[in-house]
Coordinates of C-alpha atoms in Angstrom, one line a residue:
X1 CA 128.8 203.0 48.7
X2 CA 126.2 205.5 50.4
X3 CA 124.7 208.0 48.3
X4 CA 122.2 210.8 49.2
X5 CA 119.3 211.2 46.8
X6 CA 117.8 214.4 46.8
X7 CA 114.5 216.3 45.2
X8 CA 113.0 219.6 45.2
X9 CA 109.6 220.2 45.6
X10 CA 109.1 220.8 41.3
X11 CA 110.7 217.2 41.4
X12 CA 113.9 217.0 40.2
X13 CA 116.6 214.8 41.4
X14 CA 119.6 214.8 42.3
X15 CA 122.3 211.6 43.3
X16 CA 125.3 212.9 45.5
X17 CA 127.7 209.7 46.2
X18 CA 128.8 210.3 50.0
X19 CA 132.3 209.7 49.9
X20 CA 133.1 212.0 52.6
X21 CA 133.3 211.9 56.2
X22 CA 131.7 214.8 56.7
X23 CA 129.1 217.1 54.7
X24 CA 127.1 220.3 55.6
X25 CA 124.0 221.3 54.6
X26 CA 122.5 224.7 53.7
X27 CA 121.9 227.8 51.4
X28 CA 125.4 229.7 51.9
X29 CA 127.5 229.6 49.8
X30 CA 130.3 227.1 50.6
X31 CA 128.6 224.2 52.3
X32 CA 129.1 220.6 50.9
X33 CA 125.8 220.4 49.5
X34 CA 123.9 223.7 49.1
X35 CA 120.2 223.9 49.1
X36 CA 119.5 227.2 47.5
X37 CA 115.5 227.9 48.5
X38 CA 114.7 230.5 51.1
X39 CA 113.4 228.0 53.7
X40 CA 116.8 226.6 54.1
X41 CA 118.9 228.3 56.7
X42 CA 122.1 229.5 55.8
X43 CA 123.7 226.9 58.3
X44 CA 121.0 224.2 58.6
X45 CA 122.4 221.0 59.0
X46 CA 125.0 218.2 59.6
X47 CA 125.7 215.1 58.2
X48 CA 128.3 212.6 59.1
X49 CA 129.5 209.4 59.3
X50 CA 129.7 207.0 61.8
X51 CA 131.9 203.6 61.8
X52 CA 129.8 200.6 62.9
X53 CA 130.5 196.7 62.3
X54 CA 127.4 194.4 61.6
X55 CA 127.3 190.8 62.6
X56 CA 126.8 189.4 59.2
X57 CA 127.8 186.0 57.3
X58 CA 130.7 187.8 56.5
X59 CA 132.1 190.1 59.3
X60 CA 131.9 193.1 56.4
X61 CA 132.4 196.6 58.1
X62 CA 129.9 198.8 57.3
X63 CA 128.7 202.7 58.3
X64 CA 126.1 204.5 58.8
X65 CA 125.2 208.3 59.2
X66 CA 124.3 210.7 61.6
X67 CA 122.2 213.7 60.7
X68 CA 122.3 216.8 63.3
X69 CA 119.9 220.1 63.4
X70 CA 122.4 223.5 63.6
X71 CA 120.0 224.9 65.5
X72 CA 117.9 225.7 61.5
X73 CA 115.1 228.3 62.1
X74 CA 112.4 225.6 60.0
X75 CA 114.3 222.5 61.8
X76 CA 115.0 219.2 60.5
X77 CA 112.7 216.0 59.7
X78 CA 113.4 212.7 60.2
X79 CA 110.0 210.7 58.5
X80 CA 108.4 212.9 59.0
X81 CA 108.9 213.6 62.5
X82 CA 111.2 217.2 63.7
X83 CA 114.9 216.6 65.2
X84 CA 115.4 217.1 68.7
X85 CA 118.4 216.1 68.9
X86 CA 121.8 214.1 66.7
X87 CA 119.9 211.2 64.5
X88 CA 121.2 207.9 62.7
X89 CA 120.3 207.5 59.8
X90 CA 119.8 204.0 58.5
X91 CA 119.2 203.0 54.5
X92 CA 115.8 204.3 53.3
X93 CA 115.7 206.9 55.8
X94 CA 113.7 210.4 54.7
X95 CA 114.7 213.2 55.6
X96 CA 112.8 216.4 54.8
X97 CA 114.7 220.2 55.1
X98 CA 112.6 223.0 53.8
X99 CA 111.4 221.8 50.0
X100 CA 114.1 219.6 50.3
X101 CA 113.7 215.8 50.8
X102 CA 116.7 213.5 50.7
X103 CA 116.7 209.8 50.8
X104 CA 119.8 208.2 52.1
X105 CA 120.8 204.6 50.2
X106 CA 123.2 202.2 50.2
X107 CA 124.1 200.9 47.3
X108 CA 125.3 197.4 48.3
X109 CA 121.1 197.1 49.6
X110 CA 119.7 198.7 46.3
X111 CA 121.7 196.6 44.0
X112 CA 121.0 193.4 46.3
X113 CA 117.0 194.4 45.8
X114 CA 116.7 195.7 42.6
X115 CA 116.2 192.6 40.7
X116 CA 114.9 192.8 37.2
X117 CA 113.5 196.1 37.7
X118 CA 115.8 198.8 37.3
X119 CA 113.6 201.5 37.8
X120 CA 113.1 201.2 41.3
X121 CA 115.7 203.0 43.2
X122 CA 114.6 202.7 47.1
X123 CA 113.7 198.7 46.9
X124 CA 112.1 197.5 50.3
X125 CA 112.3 199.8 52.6
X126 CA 113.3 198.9 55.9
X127 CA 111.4 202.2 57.2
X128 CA 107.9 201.3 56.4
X129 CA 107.0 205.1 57.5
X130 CA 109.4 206.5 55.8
X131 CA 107.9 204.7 52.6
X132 CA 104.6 205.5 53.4
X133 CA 105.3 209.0 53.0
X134 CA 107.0 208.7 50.0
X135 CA 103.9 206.9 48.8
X136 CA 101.3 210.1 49.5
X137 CA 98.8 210.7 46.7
X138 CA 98.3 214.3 45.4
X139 CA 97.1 216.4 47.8
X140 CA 96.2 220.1 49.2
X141 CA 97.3 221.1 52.3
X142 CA 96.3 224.1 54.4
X143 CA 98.6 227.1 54.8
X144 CA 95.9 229.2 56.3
X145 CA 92.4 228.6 57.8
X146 CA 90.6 226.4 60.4
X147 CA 92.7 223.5 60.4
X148 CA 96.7 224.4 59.5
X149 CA 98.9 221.6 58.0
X150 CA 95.6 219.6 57.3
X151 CA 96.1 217.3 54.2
X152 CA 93.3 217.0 51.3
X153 CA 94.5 214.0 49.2
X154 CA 92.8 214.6 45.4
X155 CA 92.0 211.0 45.0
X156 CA 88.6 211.5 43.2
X157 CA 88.0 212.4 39.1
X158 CA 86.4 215.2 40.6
X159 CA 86.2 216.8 43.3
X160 CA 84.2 219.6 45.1
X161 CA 85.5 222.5 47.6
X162 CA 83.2 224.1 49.7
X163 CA 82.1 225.4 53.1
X164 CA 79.3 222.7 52.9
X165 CA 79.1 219.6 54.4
X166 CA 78.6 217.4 52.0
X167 CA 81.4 218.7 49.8
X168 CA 84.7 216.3 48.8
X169 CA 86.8 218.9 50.7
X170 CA 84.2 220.5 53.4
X171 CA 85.8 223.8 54.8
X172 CA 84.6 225.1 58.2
X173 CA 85.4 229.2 56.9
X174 CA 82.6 231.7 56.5
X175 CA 85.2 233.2 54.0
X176 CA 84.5 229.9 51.7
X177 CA 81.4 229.4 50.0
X178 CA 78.9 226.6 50.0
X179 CA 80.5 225.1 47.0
X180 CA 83.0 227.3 46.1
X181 CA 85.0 225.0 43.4
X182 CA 85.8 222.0 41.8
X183 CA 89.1 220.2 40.8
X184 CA 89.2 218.0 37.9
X185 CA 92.3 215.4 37.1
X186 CA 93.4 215.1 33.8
X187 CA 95.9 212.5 34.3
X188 CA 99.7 212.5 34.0
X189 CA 98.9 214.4 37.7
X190 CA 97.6 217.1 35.7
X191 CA 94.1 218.7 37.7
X192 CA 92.4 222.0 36.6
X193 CA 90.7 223.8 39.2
X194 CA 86.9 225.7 38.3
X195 CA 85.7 228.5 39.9
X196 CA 81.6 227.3 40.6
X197 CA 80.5 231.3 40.7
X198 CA 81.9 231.5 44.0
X199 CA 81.6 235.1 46.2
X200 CA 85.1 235.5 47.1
X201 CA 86.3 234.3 44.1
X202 CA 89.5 231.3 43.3
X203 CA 93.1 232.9 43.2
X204 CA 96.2 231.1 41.9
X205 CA 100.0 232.2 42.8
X206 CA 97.7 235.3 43.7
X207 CA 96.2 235.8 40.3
X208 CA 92.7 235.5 40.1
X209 CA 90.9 232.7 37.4
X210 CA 87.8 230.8 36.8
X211 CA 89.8 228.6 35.7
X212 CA 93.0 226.9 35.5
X213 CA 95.9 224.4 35.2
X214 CA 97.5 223.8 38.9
X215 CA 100.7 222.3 39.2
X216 CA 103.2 220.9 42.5
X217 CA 104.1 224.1 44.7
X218 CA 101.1 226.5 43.4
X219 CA 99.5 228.3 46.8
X220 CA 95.7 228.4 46.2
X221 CA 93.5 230.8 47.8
X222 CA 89.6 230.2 48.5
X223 CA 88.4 233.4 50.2
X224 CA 91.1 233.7 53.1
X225 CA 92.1 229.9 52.9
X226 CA 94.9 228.6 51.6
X227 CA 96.2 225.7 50.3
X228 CA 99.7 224.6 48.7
X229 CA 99.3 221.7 46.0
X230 CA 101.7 218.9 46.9
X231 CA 102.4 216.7 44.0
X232 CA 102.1 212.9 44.7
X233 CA 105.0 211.4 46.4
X234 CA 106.4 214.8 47.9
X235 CA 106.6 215.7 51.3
X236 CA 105.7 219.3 52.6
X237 CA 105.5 220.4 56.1
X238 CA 104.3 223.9 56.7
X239 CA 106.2 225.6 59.3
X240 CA 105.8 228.7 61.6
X241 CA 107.4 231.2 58.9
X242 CA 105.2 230.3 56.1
X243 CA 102.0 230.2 58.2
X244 CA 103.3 234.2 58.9
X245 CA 103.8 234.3 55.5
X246 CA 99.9 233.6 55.2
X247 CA 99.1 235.8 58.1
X248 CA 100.7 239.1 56.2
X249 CA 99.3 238.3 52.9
X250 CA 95.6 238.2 54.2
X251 CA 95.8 241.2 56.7
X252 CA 98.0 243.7 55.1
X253 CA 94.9 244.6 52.4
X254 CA 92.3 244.8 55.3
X255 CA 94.6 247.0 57.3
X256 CA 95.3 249.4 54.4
X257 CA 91.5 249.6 53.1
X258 CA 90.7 250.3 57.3
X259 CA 93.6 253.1 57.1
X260 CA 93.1 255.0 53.6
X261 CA 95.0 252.6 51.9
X262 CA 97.8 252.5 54.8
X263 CA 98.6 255.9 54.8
X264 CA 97.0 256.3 58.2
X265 CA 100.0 256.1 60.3
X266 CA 102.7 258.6 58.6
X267 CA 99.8 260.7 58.6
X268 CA 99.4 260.3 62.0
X269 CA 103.2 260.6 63.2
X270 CA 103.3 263.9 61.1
X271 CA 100.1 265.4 62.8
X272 CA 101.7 264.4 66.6
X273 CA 104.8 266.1 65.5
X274 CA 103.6 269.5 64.1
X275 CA 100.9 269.2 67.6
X276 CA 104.1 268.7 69.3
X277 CA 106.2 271.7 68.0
X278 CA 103.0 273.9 68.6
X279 CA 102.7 273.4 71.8
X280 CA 106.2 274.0 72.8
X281 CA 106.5 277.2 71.0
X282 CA 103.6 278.8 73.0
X283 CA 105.1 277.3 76.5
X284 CA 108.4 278.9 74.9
X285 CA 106.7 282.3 74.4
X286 CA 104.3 282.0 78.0
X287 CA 105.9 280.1 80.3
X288 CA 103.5 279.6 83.2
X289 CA 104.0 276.9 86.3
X290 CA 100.4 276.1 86.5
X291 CA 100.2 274.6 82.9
X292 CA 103.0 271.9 82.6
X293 CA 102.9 269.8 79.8
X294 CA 101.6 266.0 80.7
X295 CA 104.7 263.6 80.2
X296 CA 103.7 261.3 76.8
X297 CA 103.2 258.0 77.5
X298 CA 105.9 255.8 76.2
X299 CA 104.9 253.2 73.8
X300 CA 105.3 249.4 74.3
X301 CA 108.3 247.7 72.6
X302 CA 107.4 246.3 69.1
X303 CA 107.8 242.5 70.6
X304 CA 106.0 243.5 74.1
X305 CA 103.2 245.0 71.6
X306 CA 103.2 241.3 69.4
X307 CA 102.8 239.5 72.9
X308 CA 99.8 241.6 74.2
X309 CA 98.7 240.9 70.9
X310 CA 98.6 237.4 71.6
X311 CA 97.6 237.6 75.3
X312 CA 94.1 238.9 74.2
X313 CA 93.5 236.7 71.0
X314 CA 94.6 233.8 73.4
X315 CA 91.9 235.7 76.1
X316 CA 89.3 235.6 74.0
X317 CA 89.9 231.8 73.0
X318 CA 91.6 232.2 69.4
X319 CA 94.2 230.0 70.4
X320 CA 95.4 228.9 66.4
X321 CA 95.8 232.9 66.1
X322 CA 97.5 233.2 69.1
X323 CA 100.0 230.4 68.5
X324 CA 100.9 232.0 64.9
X325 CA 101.2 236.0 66.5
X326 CA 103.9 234.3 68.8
X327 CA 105.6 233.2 65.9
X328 CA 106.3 236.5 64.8
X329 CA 108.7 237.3 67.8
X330 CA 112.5 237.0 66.6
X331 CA 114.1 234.1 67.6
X332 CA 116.6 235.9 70.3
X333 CA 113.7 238.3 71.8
X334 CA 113.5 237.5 75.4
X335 CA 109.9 237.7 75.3
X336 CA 110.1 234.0 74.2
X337 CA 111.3 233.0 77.7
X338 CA 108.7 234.9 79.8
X339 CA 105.5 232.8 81.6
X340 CA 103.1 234.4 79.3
X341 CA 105.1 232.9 76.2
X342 CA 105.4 229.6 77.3
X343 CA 101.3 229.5 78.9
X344 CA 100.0 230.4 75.4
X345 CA 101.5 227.9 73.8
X346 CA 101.3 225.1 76.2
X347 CA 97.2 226.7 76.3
X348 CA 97.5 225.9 72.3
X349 CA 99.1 223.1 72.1
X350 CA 96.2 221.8 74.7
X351 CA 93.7 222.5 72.5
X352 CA 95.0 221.1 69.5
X353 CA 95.8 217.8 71.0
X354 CA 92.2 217.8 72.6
X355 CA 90.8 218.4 68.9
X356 CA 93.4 215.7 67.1
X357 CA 91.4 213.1 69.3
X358 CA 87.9 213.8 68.6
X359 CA 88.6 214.3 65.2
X360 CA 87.7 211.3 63.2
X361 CA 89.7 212.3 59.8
X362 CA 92.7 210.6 60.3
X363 CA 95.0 212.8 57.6
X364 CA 93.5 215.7 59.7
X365 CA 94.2 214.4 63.5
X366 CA 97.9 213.3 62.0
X367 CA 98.1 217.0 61.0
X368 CA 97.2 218.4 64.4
X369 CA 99.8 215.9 66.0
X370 CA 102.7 217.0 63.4
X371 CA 102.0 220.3 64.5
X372 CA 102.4 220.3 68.2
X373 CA 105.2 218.0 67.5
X374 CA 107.2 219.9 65.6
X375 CA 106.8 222.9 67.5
X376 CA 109.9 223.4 69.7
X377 CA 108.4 226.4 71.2
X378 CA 106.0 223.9 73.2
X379 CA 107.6 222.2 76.3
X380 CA 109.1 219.1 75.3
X381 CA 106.6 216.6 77.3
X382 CA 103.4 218.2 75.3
X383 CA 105.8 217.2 72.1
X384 CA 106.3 213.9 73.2
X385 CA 102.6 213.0 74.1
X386 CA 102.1 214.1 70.2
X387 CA 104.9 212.0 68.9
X388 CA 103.6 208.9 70.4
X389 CA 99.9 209.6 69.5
X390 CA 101.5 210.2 65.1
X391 CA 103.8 206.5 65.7
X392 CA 100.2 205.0 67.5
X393 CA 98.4 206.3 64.4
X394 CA 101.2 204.6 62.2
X395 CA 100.8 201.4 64.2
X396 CA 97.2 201.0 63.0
X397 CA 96.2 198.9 59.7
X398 CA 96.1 200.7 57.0
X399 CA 95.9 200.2 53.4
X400 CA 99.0 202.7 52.3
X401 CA 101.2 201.0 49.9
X402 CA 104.3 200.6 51.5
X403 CA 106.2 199.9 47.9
X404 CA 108.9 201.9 46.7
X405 CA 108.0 205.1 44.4
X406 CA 111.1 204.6 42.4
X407 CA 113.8 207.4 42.3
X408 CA 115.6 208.0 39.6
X409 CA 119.2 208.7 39.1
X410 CA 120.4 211.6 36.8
X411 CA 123.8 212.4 37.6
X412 CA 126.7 213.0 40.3
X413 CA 126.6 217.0 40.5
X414 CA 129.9 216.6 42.4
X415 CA 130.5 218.1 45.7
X416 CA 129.4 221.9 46.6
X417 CA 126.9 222.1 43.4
X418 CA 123.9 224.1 44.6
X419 CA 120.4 222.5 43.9
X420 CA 118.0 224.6 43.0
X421 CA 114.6 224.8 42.2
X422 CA 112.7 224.6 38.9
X423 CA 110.6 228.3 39.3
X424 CA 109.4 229.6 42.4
X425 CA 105.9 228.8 44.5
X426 CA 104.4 231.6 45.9
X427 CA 106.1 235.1 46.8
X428 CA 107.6 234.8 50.3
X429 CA 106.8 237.5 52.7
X430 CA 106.9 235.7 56.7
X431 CA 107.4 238.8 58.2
X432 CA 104.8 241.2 57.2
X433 CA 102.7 240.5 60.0
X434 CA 105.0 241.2 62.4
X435 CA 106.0 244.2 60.7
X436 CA 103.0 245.7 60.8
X437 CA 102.6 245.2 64.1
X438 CA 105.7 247.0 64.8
X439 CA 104.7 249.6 62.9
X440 CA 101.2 250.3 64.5

């Protein structure tokens, strides 16, 4: 029998036994399996199952699974890499939607493997990349700042953060200080992070500390940097909506401390309307043909005004800013389809695969890869050049440990059951930069 296991980003597991032809994925209520977090789409995928015989000793009939995108605004992963199109899946295969990641088993292959040990649940993988990402230490990996989706692994006792060179996590960000703080392990994957008298102080879930605990799924802001804490053995991608998320979290205060605390604009609208109704009661009362009123000019479309936006940050070579502003277009705006749209990001994705190879990081240029790759707003032969450089990457020797992290198996929640997750992250806002962009 084929069974799905499946884990949230706190850690908790679920076994669902696939005894159905057919199963969908997604957070509305009445899909098969419903994943309940706000990066899940309401309709976000397909799974189903696909008859196949395999030449073995015994002739045995066998099946496998096919996993299919439904066209889900944060997409699909397949280990690691995004879905362009219907999958299979094959035993050991990882598949990653929002927090979710779910590891599809056969049974017959884990009983055949297990052995002696009965903790270990995905025994010999026969996807050695989909183990190796099930084998990632701790890490940090950043939301927002000079190198999005990079990934910090927390492999030392201690470890320093800082804008300086010499640091265990150097960050390129003048919003960062030289040595800003320092994150100690206290085993059981337990760290504590120490604010080292830094100038733009260490917040936590957006509260600010000296110090304190952090734990899988806490957002951790250095100045205007951010960082999610993975725990070890989870995977996170950061997609377009939580980088906006970022974007509005950072901006909005600097925008309302530049307008009196953001009361600049209703202000504004209020003065232009009372100016307005002036004016036409004195043409009312002297009407004269050689002072006509001048015709206001009419104001850009919200989405025209988010893509001028991005013309001139992309203009003045902020390409990474440019890139995320573009995000912030809805999905069905015509804008997307427009030669301006599709030159920034191909401009971006340029850059970003230019960087990837001079860098010498390697967690780093497999971020910047990831990134163009999973973009589908890039055309697809930019996405493909990335795809090949991340499986060229994973062709290299390495010393990952390509063992099994051992899943455990709880229970059978039965079909339908939501999943949810253990407490929240961070507070989810992607939209507010584009709102306030609208709004200007």
């Amino acid at each position: 029998m084929w069974k799905l296991v499946i884990e949230d980003d706190e850690g908790k597991r679920t076994v669902v036994p696939l005894t159905r032809d057919r199963y969908t994925l997604g957070r509305k209520e009445g899909n098969t399996i419903r994943l309940t977090e706000r990066n899940v789409s309401r309709d976000h995928a397909r799974l189903h199952k696909r008859a196949i015989v395999r030449r073995t000793h015994d002739a045995a009939e066998r099946a496998t699974f096919v996993v299919e995108d439904l066209t889900s605004y944060n997409g699909v992963f397949v280990n690691g890499l995004r879905l362009t199109h219907a999958q299979d899946l094959v035993h050991g295969d990882l598949v990653q939607i929002g927090d979710y990641r779910l590891v599809l088993q056969d049974e017959a292959l884990v009983d055949a493997n297990l052995g002696t040990d009965a903790k270990q649940t995905v025994p010999n993988s026969p996807n050695a990349r989909a183990a190796a990402l099930l084998d990632r230490p701790n890490r940090l990996v950043m939301l927002a700042g000079p190198t999005p989706a990079a990934e910090f692994p927390l492999d030392h006792d201690r470890m320093t953060i800082g804008r300086a060179e010499d640091a265990n996590v150097s960050i390129n960000h003048n919003s960062v200080s030289r040595l800003h703080c320092e994150v100690h392990a206290l085993g059981d994957g337990r760290f504590e992070i120490v604010d080292t008298a830094s100038s733009n102080g260490v917040r936590v879930n957006g509260a600010e500390l000296r110090r304190g605990i952090v734990e899988p799924g806490d957002v951790i802001e250095l100045g205007d940097v951010k960082f999610k804490f993975v725990g070890a053995g989870q995977i996170f991608l950061a997609t377009e909506s939580q980088q906006l998320e970022v974007i509005g979290d950072r901006q909005a205060p600097a925008f309302a401390r530049g307008f009196a605390g953001g009361y600049a604009l209703p202000l504004l609208a209020f003065a232009s309307v009372v100016l307005a109704g002036v004016a036409g009661v004195w043409v009312y009362a002297h009407p004269h043909p050689s002072f006509p009123l001048p015709a206001a000019p009419s104001a850009p479309s919200p989405d025209r005004a988010l893509l001028e936006r991005a013309k001139a940050l992309a203009a003045a070579g902020q390409l990474d800013e440019a890139h995320l502003a573009l995000a912030g277009l809805p999905a069905l705006s015509a804008l997307r389809a427009t030669p301006e749209f599709a030159e920034i990001e191909s401009r971006w994705a340029d850059q970003t695969l230019v960087s990837a190879d001079n860098e010498s990081d390697t967690a780093t240029k497999r971020a910047k890869y990831q990134s163009v790759s999973g973009a589908m707003t890039v055309d697809p032969t930019r996405r493909k050049v990335a795809a090949d450089k991340i499986q060229a990457l994973d062709a290299l020797p390495s010393n990952v440990n390509a063992a099994a992290t051992g899943f455990a198996s709880p229970r059978d929640p039965g079909d339908g059951q939501a999943i949810p997750k253990a407490s929240p992250g961070a507070t989810e806002n992607a939209k507010h930069e584009a709102s306030r962009i609208r709004n200007r």
